[in-house]
Coordinates of C-alpha atoms and ligand atoms in Angstrom, one line a residue:
X1 CA 86.6 13.7 116.5
X2 CA 88.9 12.9 113.7
X3 CA 92.2 11.5 113.6
X4 CA 93.6 14.6 112.0
X5 CA 92.1 16.9 114.6
X6 CA 95.1 19.0 115.5
X7 CA 95.7 20.8 118.8
X8 CA 98.9 23.2 119.5
X9 CA 98.8 21.6 123.4
X10 CA 98.1 18.4 124.8
X11 CA 98.4 17.8 128.2
X12 CA 98.6 14.1 130.3
X13 CA 97.1 15.1 133.9
X14 CA 93.9 16.4 135.2
X15 CA 95.6 17.4 138.5
X16 CA 96.2 21.1 139.6
X17 CA 99.1 21.7 137.8
X18 CA 97.4 20.1 134.2
X19 CA 94.5 22.1 134.9
X20 CA 96.5 25.2 135.8
X21 CA 98.2 25.0 132.5
X22 CA 95.3 24.2 130.3
X23 CA 93.4 27.3 131.6
X24 CA 96.6 29.5 130.8
X25 CA 97.3 28.6 127.4
X26 CA 93.8 28.5 126.5
X27 CA 93.4 32.0 127.6
X28 CA 96.4 33.1 125.8
X29 CA 95.0 31.5 122.6
X30 CA 96.1 28.1 122.2
X31 CA 94.3 25.3 120.9
X32 CA 94.1 22.4 124.3
X33 CA 93.1 19.2 124.9
X34 CA 93.8 18.0 128.4
X35 CA 92.8 14.1 129.0
X36 CA 92.7 12.6 132.4
X37 CA 92.6 9.1 132.8
X38 CA 89.8 9.2 136.0
X39 CA 88.0 12.0 137.5
X40 CA 89.7 15.4 137.9
X41 CA 91.5 15.8 140.9
X42 CA 91.2 12.4 141.4
X43 CA 95.4 11.8 142.3
X44 CA 97.2 14.4 144.7
X45 CA 95.4 17.4 143.9
X46 CA 92.2 16.1 146.1
X47 CA 94.8 14.8 148.9
X48 CA 96.6 17.9 149.9
X49 CA 96.3 19.4 153.4
X50 CA 94.4 22.4 151.6
X51 CA 96.9 25.2 152.5
X52 CA 97.9 27.9 150.1
X53 CA 101.2 28.3 152.2
X54 CA 104.6 29.6 152.4
X55 CA 105.5 26.5 154.1
X56 CA 107.3 27.8 157.1
X57 CA 109.1 24.7 157.6
X58 CA 111.0 24.8 154.2
X59 CA 112.6 28.1 155.8
X60 CA 114.6 25.5 157.6
X61 CA 115.7 24.2 154.6
X62 CA 116.8 27.4 152.8
X63 CA 114.1 27.2 149.9
X64 CA 113.8 30.6 149.9
X65 CA 112.8 30.9 146.4
X66 CA 109.9 28.7 146.9
X67 CA 108.5 30.3 150.2
X68 CA 108.9 34.0 148.3
X69 CA 106.9 32.7 145.5
X70 CA 104.5 30.8 147.3
X71 CA 104.1 33.5 149.9
X72 CA 103.5 35.9 147.1
X73 CA 100.7 33.6 145.6
X74 CA 98.5 33.6 149.0
X75 CA 96.8 36.8 148.2
X76 CA 96.9 36.2 144.6
X77 CA 95.2 33.3 144.9
X78 CA 92.8 34.7 147.5
X79 CA 91.6 37.4 145.2
X80 CA 91.1 35.1 142.0
X81 CA 89.0 32.8 144.3
X82 CA 87.5 33.8 147.5
X83 CA 84.7 31.5 147.8
X84 CA 86.8 28.3 148.0
X85 CA 90.3 30.2 149.3
X86 CA 90.4 31.8 152.3
X87 CA 92.5 33.3 155.5
X88 CA 93.3 31.0 158.0
X89 CA 95.3 31.8 161.3
X90 CA 97.7 29.4 162.6
X91 CA 98.7 28.6 166.2
X92 CA 102.2 27.9 167.0
X93 CA 102.5 26.7 170.5
X94 CA 106.1 26.7 172.1
X95 CA 107.6 23.5 173.1
X96 CA 110.2 23.2 175.3
X97 CA 112.8 20.9 174.0
X98 CA 112.0 21.7 170.1
X99 CA 113.0 25.1 168.1
X100 CA 114.3 27.8 170.3
X101 CA 111.7 30.9 170.4
X102 CA 114.4 32.6 168.5
X103 CA 114.3 30.4 165.8
X104 CA 110.7 30.6 164.9
X105 CA 110.5 34.0 165.6
X106 CA 113.1 34.5 163.1
X107 CA 111.2 32.5 160.8
X108 CA 108.0 34.0 161.3
X109 CA 109.5 37.3 160.8
X110 CA 111.1 36.1 157.5
X111 CA 107.3 34.5 156.8
X112 CA 106.0 38.1 157.5
X113 CA 108.3 39.9 155.1
X114 CA 109.7 37.7 152.1
X115 CA 105.9 37.4 150.6
X116 CA 104.4 41.2 149.9
X117 CA 101.7 40.5 152.7
X118 CA 99.3 43.6 152.0
X119 CA 95.9 41.5 153.4
X120 CA 96.4 39.4 155.9
X121 CA 97.6 40.0 159.2
X122 CA 101.1 39.4 160.7
X123 CA 102.2 37.3 163.3
X124 CA 101.5 38.1 166.8
X125 CA 102.2 36.2 170.2
X126 CA 99.7 34.6 172.5
X127 CA 99.4 34.0 176.2
X128 CA 97.6 30.5 175.9
X129 CA 96.4 31.2 179.6
X130 CA 94.2 33.5 178.3
X131 CA 92.9 33.0 174.7
X132 CA 90.6 30.8 173.6
X133 CA 93.4 28.9 171.6
X134 CA 94.7 27.6 175.1
X135 CA 91.3 26.1 176.5
X136 CA 91.4 22.4 174.5
X137 CA 95.5 22.4 175.0
X138 CA 97.2 20.6 177.5
X139 CA 97.8 23.2 180.3
X140 CA 101.9 23.2 179.5
X141 CA 101.6 24.8 176.7
X142 CA 101.2 28.8 177.8
X143 CA 102.7 30.6 174.9
X144 CA 102.3 30.6 171.3
X145 CA 103.0 32.5 167.9
X146 CA 99.9 32.9 165.9
X147 CA 100.4 33.7 162.2
X148 CA 98.5 33.7 158.8
X149 CA 98.0 31.4 155.9
X150 CA 95.5 30.6 153.5
X151 CA 92.9 27.5 153.1
X152 CA 92.0 25.9 149.8
X153 CA 89.2 23.8 148.6
X154 CA 92.0 21.5 146.6
X155 CA 89.9 19.3 144.0
X156 CA 87.3 22.9 143.3
X157 CA 90.6 24.6 143.0
X158 CA 91.0 21.8 140.1
X159 CA 87.6 21.7 138.6
X160 CA 87.6 25.4 138.4
X161 CA 90.9 25.6 136.0
X162 CA 89.2 22.7 134.6
X163 CA 85.8 25.0 133.8
X164 CA 87.5 28.2 133.1
X165 CA 89.9 26.1 130.5
X166 CA 87.2 24.8 128.7
X167 CA 85.2 28.2 128.6
X168 CA 88.4 29.3 127.0
X169 CA 87.9 26.5 124.4
X170 CA 90.0 23.7 125.8
X171 CA 89.1 20.4 125.1
X172 CA 88.8 18.6 128.8
X173 CA 88.6 15.0 128.4
X174 CA 87.9 12.6 131.9
X175 CA 88.0 9.2 131.9
X176 CA 90.3 9.2 129.3
X177 CA 94.0 7.4 129.6
X178 CA 96.7 8.6 126.9
X179 CA 97.9 5.5 126.3
X180 CA 101.0 5.9 123.6
X181 CA 102.1 9.4 122.5
X182 CA 104.6 9.2 119.6
X183 CA 106.7 11.7 117.6
X184 CA 105.6 12.1 114.5
X185 CA 106.1 14.7 111.5
X186 CA 103.0 16.4 111.8
X187 CA 103.7 16.5 116.0
X188 CA 102.9 14.4 118.8
X189 CA 100.2 11.1 117.5
X190 CA 98.4 11.0 120.9
X191 CA 96.4 7.7 121.5
X192 CA 93.6 7.4 124.4
X193 CA 91.3 5.5 125.6
X194 CA 88.0 6.7 126.7
X195 CA 85.1 5.8 128.3
X196 CA 83.4 2.3 127.5
X197 CA 86.9 1.5 126.0
X198 CA 86.7 4.0 123.2
X199 CA 90.1 4.7 121.5
X200 CA 91.4 7.3 119.4
X201 CA 93.8 9.6 118.3
X202 CA 94.5 13.3 117.9
X203 CA 97.5 15.6 116.9
X204 CA 99.5 18.2 118.9
X205 CA 102.2 20.4 118.1
X206 CA 103.5 20.3 121.7
X207 CA 103.3 17.7 124.8
X208 CA 103.0 18.5 128.3
X209 CA 103.4 15.4 131.0
X210 CA 101.7 16.7 134.2
X211 CA 101.0 13.4 135.2
X212 CA 102.0 13.8 138.8
X213 CA 103.1 10.5 140.8
X214 CA 103.0 9.0 137.0
X215 CA 105.3 11.5 135.2
X216 CA 107.9 8.8 135.1
X217 CA 105.3 6.3 133.8
X218 CA 104.2 8.5 131.1
X219 CA 107.7 9.3 130.0
X220 CA 108.8 5.8 129.4
X221 CA 105.6 4.1 129.5
X222 CA 103.7 6.1 127.1
X223 CA 106.1 8.7 125.3
X224 CA 109.2 6.5 125.4
X225 CA 111.5 8.9 126.1
X226 CA 114.3 9.5 128.1
X227 CA 113.6 10.6 131.7
X228 CA 115.5 13.5 132.3
X229 CA 114.8 13.2 136.3
X230 CA 113.2 11.0 138.7
X231 CA 110.1 11.7 140.8
X232 CA 110.3 10.6 144.5
X233 CA 107.2 9.4 145.6
X234 CA 106.3 10.4 149.2
X235 CA 103.2 9.6 150.9
X236 CA 101.1 11.6 153.1
X237 CA 97.7 10.9 155.2
X238 CA 95.3 12.5 157.1
X239 CA 92.9 11.5 159.7
X240 CA 89.2 13.9 160.2
X241 CA 87.8 13.6 163.5
X242 CA 84.9 15.1 165.1
X243 CA 85.4 19.0 166.0
X244 CA 88.1 19.2 168.7
X245 CA 88.0 22.8 169.4
X246 CA 85.6 25.7 169.5
X247 CA 87.3 28.3 167.7
X248 CA 88.3 28.8 164.0
X249 CA 92.1 28.8 163.9
X250 CA 94.2 25.9 163.0
X251 CA 97.2 24.6 165.2
X252 CA 100.7 23.5 163.9
X253 CA 102.5 20.8 166.4
X254 CA 105.9 20.3 166.3
X255 CA 107.0 16.4 166.7
X256 CA 109.6 14.8 168.3
X257 CA 110.7 13.7 164.9
X258 CA 110.9 17.0 163.7
X259 CA 108.3 17.0 161.6
X260 CA 104.7 19.1 162.1
X261 CA 101.8 17.9 162.2
X262 CA 98.3 20.5 161.5
X263 CA 94.9 20.1 163.3
X264 CA 92.6 22.3 161.2
X265 CA 88.9 23.1 161.4
X266 CA 87.3 21.0 158.8
X267 CA 84.0 21.1 157.2
X268 CA 81.7 23.0 159.9
X269 CA 81.6 20.1 162.3
X270 CA 84.9 18.4 161.7
X271 CA 89.0 18.5 162.6
X272 CA 91.5 17.8 160.2
X273 CA 94.8 16.3 161.4
X274 CA 98.2 15.7 158.8
X275 CA 100.0 14.7 157.8
X276 CA 103.2 11.9 157.4
X277 CA 106.3 11.9 154.8
X278 CA 107.3 8.5 154.0
X279 CA 108.7 6.9 150.8
X280 CA 106.2 5.4 148.8
X281 CA 106.9 2.3 146.5
X282 CA 103.4 0.9 145.3
X283 CA 100.5 2.3 142.8
X284 CA 99.7 5.7 143.7
X285 CA 96.0 5.0 142.6
X286 CA 96.1 2.8 145.6
X287 CA 97.6 4.6 148.2
X288 CA 95.7 4.4 151.7
X289 CA 96.4 5.8 155.4
X290 CA 98.4 3.0 156.7
X291 CA 97.6 2.1 160.5
X292 CA 101.3 3.1 161.2
X293 CA 100.4 6.3 160.0
X294 CA 96.9 6.7 162.0
X295 CA 98.4 5.9 165.0
X296 CA 101.4 8.4 164.7
X297 CA 99.0 11.3 163.9
X298 CA 96.9 10.1 166.8
X299 CA 99.7 10.2 168.9
X300 CA 101.1 13.5 167.6
X301 CA 97.9 15.2 168.2
X302 CA 97.5 13.9 171.8
X303 CA 100.9 15.4 172.6
X304 CA 99.1 18.8 172.6
X305 CA 95.2 18.4 173.2
X306 CA 93.9 17.7 176.6
X307 CA 91.5 14.8 175.4
X308 CA 93.8 12.3 173.5
X309 CA 92.4 11.5 169.9
X310 CA 91.6 7.9 169.4
X311 CA 91.5 5.7 166.6
X312 CA 87.8 5.0 167.4
X313 CA 87.5 9.0 166.9
X314 CA 88.3 8.8 162.8
X315 CA 85.4 9.2 161.0
X316 CA 87.3 9.5 157.9
X317 CA 91.2 9.0 156.6
X318 CA 92.9 9.8 152.8
X319 CA 96.2 9.6 151.5
X320 CA 98.1 11.1 148.9
X321 CA 101.5 10.2 147.0
X322 CA 103.6 13.7 146.7
X323 CA 105.2 13.6 142.8
X324 CA 108.6 15.5 144.4
X325 CA 111.5 15.7 142.0
X326 CA 114.4 13.7 143.5
X327 CA 117.1 15.6 144.6
X328 CA 118.5 13.1 146.7
X329 CA 117.7 14.1 149.9
X330 CA 118.4 11.2 152.8
X331 CA 115.1 11.9 154.4
X332 CA 111.6 12.0 152.7
X333 CA 110.6 15.2 154.8
X334 CA 113.4 17.1 153.2
X335 CA 112.9 16.1 149.8
X336 CA 112.7 19.5 148.1
X337 CA 108.8 20.7 147.4
X338 CA 110.2 23.2 144.6
X339 CA 109.5 22.0 141.1
X340 CA 111.4 21.3 138.2
X341 CA 110.2 21.6 134.2
X342 CA 112.0 19.5 132.1
X343 CA 112.0 20.2 128.6
X344 CA 112.8 17.5 125.7
X345 CA 112.8 19.2 122.2
X346 CA 115.3 17.6 120.0
X347 CA 116.1 19.9 117.1
X348 CA 113.0 19.5 114.4
X349 CA 111.1 17.2 116.7
X350 CA 108.0 18.2 119.1
X351 CA 108.4 19.3 122.5
X352 CA 107.4 17.3 125.8
X353 CA 107.8 19.1 128.8
X354 CA 107.4 16.9 132.2
X355 CA 106.8 18.5 135.1
X356 CA 108.5 17.3 138.5
X357 CA 107.2 18.9 142.0
X358 CA 105.4 21.7 142.7
X359 CA 102.8 22.7 145.5
X360 CA 98.9 23.5 145.0
X361 CA 100.0 26.8 146.0
X362 CA 102.3 27.3 143.4
X363 CA 100.2 25.9 140.5
X364 CA 99.6 29.2 138.9
X365 CA 103.3 30.3 138.7
X366 CA 104.5 27.2 137.6
X367 CA 101.6 27.3 134.4
X368 CA 103.3 30.2 133.8
X369 CA 107.0 29.0 134.0
X370 CA 106.0 25.8 131.7
X371 CA 104.5 28.2 129.1
X372 CA 107.6 30.2 129.1
X373 CA 109.6 27.2 128.6
X374 CA 107.5 26.3 125.7
X375 CA 107.6 29.8 123.8
X376 CA 110.1 28.7 121.2
X377 CA 107.1 25.8 120.5
X378 CA 104.0 26.7 121.2
X379 CA 103.3 31.0 119.7
X380 CA 100.6 31.6 121.9
X381 CA 102.9 31.0 125.1
X382 CA 104.4 33.9 124.1
X383 CA 101.8 36.2 124.4
X384 CA 101.7 38.2 127.9
X385 CA 100.7 36.2 131.5
X386 CA 96.9 37.2 132.4
X387 CA 95.9 34.5 135.3
X388 CA 97.1 36.9 138.5
X389 CA 93.9 39.1 138.1
X390 CA 91.5 36.7 136.6
X391 CA 89.1 35.3 138.8
X392 CA 88.2 31.6 138.5
X393 CA 84.8 30.7 137.8
X394 CA 82.2 31.6 140.7
X395 CA 85.2 34.0 142.2
X396 CA 83.9 37.5 140.7
X397 CA 83.3 39.3 144.0
X398 CA 85.7 40.8 146.8
X399 CA 87.9 39.0 148.7
X400 CA 86.1 40.0 151.8
X401 CA 82.5 39.6 150.3
X402 CA 81.5 35.8 151.2
X403 CA 79.2 36.9 153.9
X404 CA 77.5 39.6 151.7
X405 CA 77.2 36.8 149.1
X406 CA 75.6 34.6 151.3
X407 CA 72.9 37.0 152.7
X408 CA 71.9 37.9 149.1
X409 CA 71.5 34.6 148.2
X410 CA 69.4 34.0 151.2
X411 CA 67.3 37.1 150.0
X412 CA 67.0 35.9 146.9
X413 CA 66.2 32.2 147.9
X414 CA 64.7 32.6 151.2
X415 CA 64.0 28.6 151.6
X416 CA 67.6 27.7 151.8
X417 CA 68.5 27.1 155.3
X418 CA 71.5 29.5 156.5
X419 CA 74.3 26.0 156.5
X420 CA 72.8 24.9 152.8
X421 CA 73.4 28.6 151.8
X422 CA 77.0 29.1 152.9
X423 CA 77.9 25.5 151.8
X424 CA 76.6 26.2 148.1
X425 CA 78.3 29.9 148.0
X426 CA 81.7 28.2 149.5
X427 CA 81.4 25.9 146.5
X428 CA 80.1 28.2 143.5
X429 CA 80.5 31.5 144.6
X430 CA 78.3 33.9 142.5
X431 CA 77.2 30.7 139.9
X432 CA 75.6 29.7 142.6
X433 CA 72.6 32.0 140.9
X434 CA 72.9 29.9 137.7
X435 CA 72.6 26.8 140.1
X436 CA 69.3 28.1 141.5
X437 CA 68.3 30.2 138.5
X438 CA 64.0 30.3 138.5
X439 CA 64.0 28.3 142.0
X440 CA 61.3 29.9 144.2
X441 CA 60.8 26.9 146.8
X442 CA 62.9 24.1 147.9
X443 CA 60.9 21.8 146.1
X444 CA 62.3 23.4 142.5
X445 CA 65.4 22.0 143.5
X446 CA 64.3 18.4 143.0
X447 CA 64.5 15.7 145.7
X448 CA 66.9 15.3 148.7
X449 CA 69.5 12.6 147.6
X450 CA 71.3 13.0 151.0
X451 CA 72.5 15.5 153.7
X452 CA 71.6 18.2 151.4
X453 CA 72.9 17.7 148.1
X454 CA 69.4 18.2 145.6
X455 CA 68.8 16.6 142.5
X456 CA 69.2 20.4 140.9
X457 CA 72.8 20.4 142.5
X458 CA 73.6 17.3 141.2
X459 CA 72.8 18.2 137.4
X460 CA 74.8 21.3 137.6
X461 CA 77.6 19.3 138.5
X462 CA 76.8 16.7 135.8
X463 CA 76.5 19.1 132.9
X464 CA 79.0 22.0 134.3
X465 CA 81.7 20.0 135.8
X466 CA 82.2 16.4 134.7
X467 CA 81.3 14.6 137.8
X468 CA 79.9 11.2 136.7
X469 CA 80.2 8.8 139.9
X470 CA 78.9 9.7 143.5
X471 CA 82.6 9.9 144.6
X472 CA 83.4 12.6 142.1
X473 CA 80.6 14.3 144.4
X474 CA 80.7 13.3 147.6
X475 CA 84.7 13.5 148.3
X476 CA 85.9 15.8 145.2
X477 CA 83.2 18.4 143.8
X478 CA 82.3 18.5 147.7
X479 CA 82.9 16.9 150.9
X480 CA 79.4 15.7 151.6
X481 CA 80.9 12.1 151.5
X482 CA 81.3 13.0 155.6
X483 CA 77.7 13.2 155.8
X484 CA 76.1 10.4 153.5
X485 CA 75.2 7.0 154.8
X486 CA 76.4 3.9 153.0
X487 CA 72.9 3.4 151.5
X488 CA 72.3 7.1 150.4
X489 CA 76.2 7.0 148.7
X490 CA 74.7 3.8 146.4
X491 CA 71.5 5.3 146.1
X492 CA 73.0 8.5 144.6
X493 CA 75.5 6.0 142.7
X494 CA 72.0 4.2 141.2
X495 CA 70.6 8.1 140.2
X496 CA 73.9 9.2 138.1
X497 CA 73.4 5.9 136.2
X498 CA 69.8 6.8 134.9
X499 CA 70.3 8.3 131.7
X500 CA 68.2 11.9 132.3
X501 CA 68.1 13.9 135.6
X502 CA 65.2 16.4 136.4
X503 CA 65.7 19.8 137.5
X504 CA 68.5 20.8 135.5
X505 CA 69.8 24.3 135.9
X506 CA 70.3 26.9 133.3
X507 CA 73.3 26.5 131.5
X508 CA 76.3 28.5 131.5
Ligands
FAD1 C1 99.9 14.7 151.8 C2 99.9 15.7 151.0 C3 99.5 16.8 151.6 C4 100.0 18.3 150.7 N1 99.8 19.6 151.3 C5 99.9 20.4 150.1 C6 99.4 21.6 150.8 O1 98.9 22.0 152.0 N2 99.8 22.9 150.1 C7 100.0 22.4 149.3 O2 100.4 23.5 148.3 N3 100.6 21.5 148.4 C8 100.4 20.4 149.3 N4 100.5 19.3 148.6 C9 100.8 18.9 147.4 C10 100.2 19.0 145.8 O3 98.9 18.2 146.8 C11 100.8 18.5 144.7 O4 102.1 18.7 144.5 C12 99.7 18.7 143.6 O5 98.2 17.9 144.1 C13 100.7 17.8 142.3 O6 99.5 18.4 141.3 P1 99.8 17.2 140.1 O7 98.5 18.2 139.0 O8 100.9 17.2 139.7 O9 99.6 15.7 140.2 P2 98.3 15.1 140.6 O10 97.3 15.6 141.3 O11 98.6 13.7 140.7 O12 97.5 15.0 138.8 C14 98.3 14.0 137.8 C15 97.1 13.8 137.1 O13 97.4 12.6 135.7 C16 96.3 11.5 135.9 N5 97.0 10.6 134.9 C17 98.3 10.2 135.3 N6 99.0 9.1 133.9 C18 97.7 9.6 133.1 C19 97.7 9.2 131.7 N7 98.4 8.2 131.1 N8 96.8 9.3 131.1 C20 95.7 10.5 131.8 N9 95.8 10.8 132.7 C21 96.7 10.5 133.7 C22 96.4 11.1 137.1 O14 95.3 10.4 137.2 C23 96.2 12.3 137.9 O15 94.5 12.8 138.6 C24 100.4 18.0 149.2 C25 100.8 16.5 148.9 C26 100.3 15.6 149.7 C27 100.4 14.0 149.1

């Protein structure tokens, strides 16, 4: 790549917002380059609670614009990617001394009616004494409400946006850190350091700073620009335990401190419990669940479940940092979850757009809003918005067609175990046929490297999804890390370092 290679748009940050903007802009015909300093989704976008939700709690803070936009997005995103996004019912037990029943009923009424619901079922009341949802709970909980939101495989959403952007011409550079961005008469002159310390420079007419928790660092340390707003870093942690209940619904529990905690069926054999909200002042790359947060989550869930959740039941924890727009709220949990797009475009100088806040749920709308903001600086941005009806890679099947796709995959590949076929279809949707192309038996997929991960799948992930290291595969492209032993993980790392892999899938 020569120094003079010029792009219409350069994006710093391979999280959901950066990749969403890259996809949208590339689809409108812009030439795009995206830089991610580590792996795609290695920042906040793999550490969320993984809900496509309006955010019932935000109604308490009168965030009607955000809640309505987010509610509307649920079905849009579900239809775009029914492999990685699916509906989930939430059970909200009524708790004496917490929010009164009328308030919850009003909130759920708004939730049902604000957001153009066509496919998702509405709210209903439950008698916990005669519903499966009551079985794992303490008997003091007698009544509950049940409502709809959606689940998303957050890190896969990021990768699929990057994949689609690349297929529309975007240049996706992972493990490439932008070290400086300077305005020049030809546009932004962007210097980066890639794998092996290789340095390079490109030019771009416009620059988007989608660095999430690093947004202020990029503004001041990389672009040497004035920070138009500040980011409030708010840590949130989750714990994963062995499956706590048999049914497929999630719980939303109210806590004494006014917060809420979810307990969600996770990866077939586990339950995900989270999250916390506390201001964070450290390095976002080093965030970890603290003992205090772990104790808080165990205690919060144990208030509701018959069987207490204990420290020793935990099989995994993860933590992330919300890059919230600092609206001056006193408590971390009250800081707005809405996004703010700050445009810095002095006359005659190339434009810089910085992103503060946002949710996984609103990433697609945020990308549209970002391109609207850039319309005077990026001619392609004036072309019509298109992403609302365009499936993500592998998502070109009906929103309720998951079971049928698993059945078709098993007919074509009868050697796959039912759970293996289901996992592959969840991950790759219709692209499972590319991954399995030509395979007639399990042996054609190569060696099994742990759980049901085969050499064939690893090759696909390297070639199509920018996977380089074991953790990219075990914790972001999949959650097979929950099923791998430390020795298997080390062997996978060794395997990935080898220059060639066998059993390659057919290329796109
Ligand atoms: C605990 C928790 C729970 C959440 N739950 C939900 C939920 O259920 N639903 C929901 O909708 N939202 C949820 N969110 C919010 C959501 O996860 C975030 O808003 C979203 O992931 C932010 O994405 P991003 O792209 O802005 O940032 P990130 O994902 O952090 O991406 C920014 C990227 O920029 C890269 N970068 C930084 N500096 C440079 C540089 N100089 N050069 C190159 N790359 C650089 C970083 O490595 C990083 O990967 C949650 C967040 C947290 C923390």
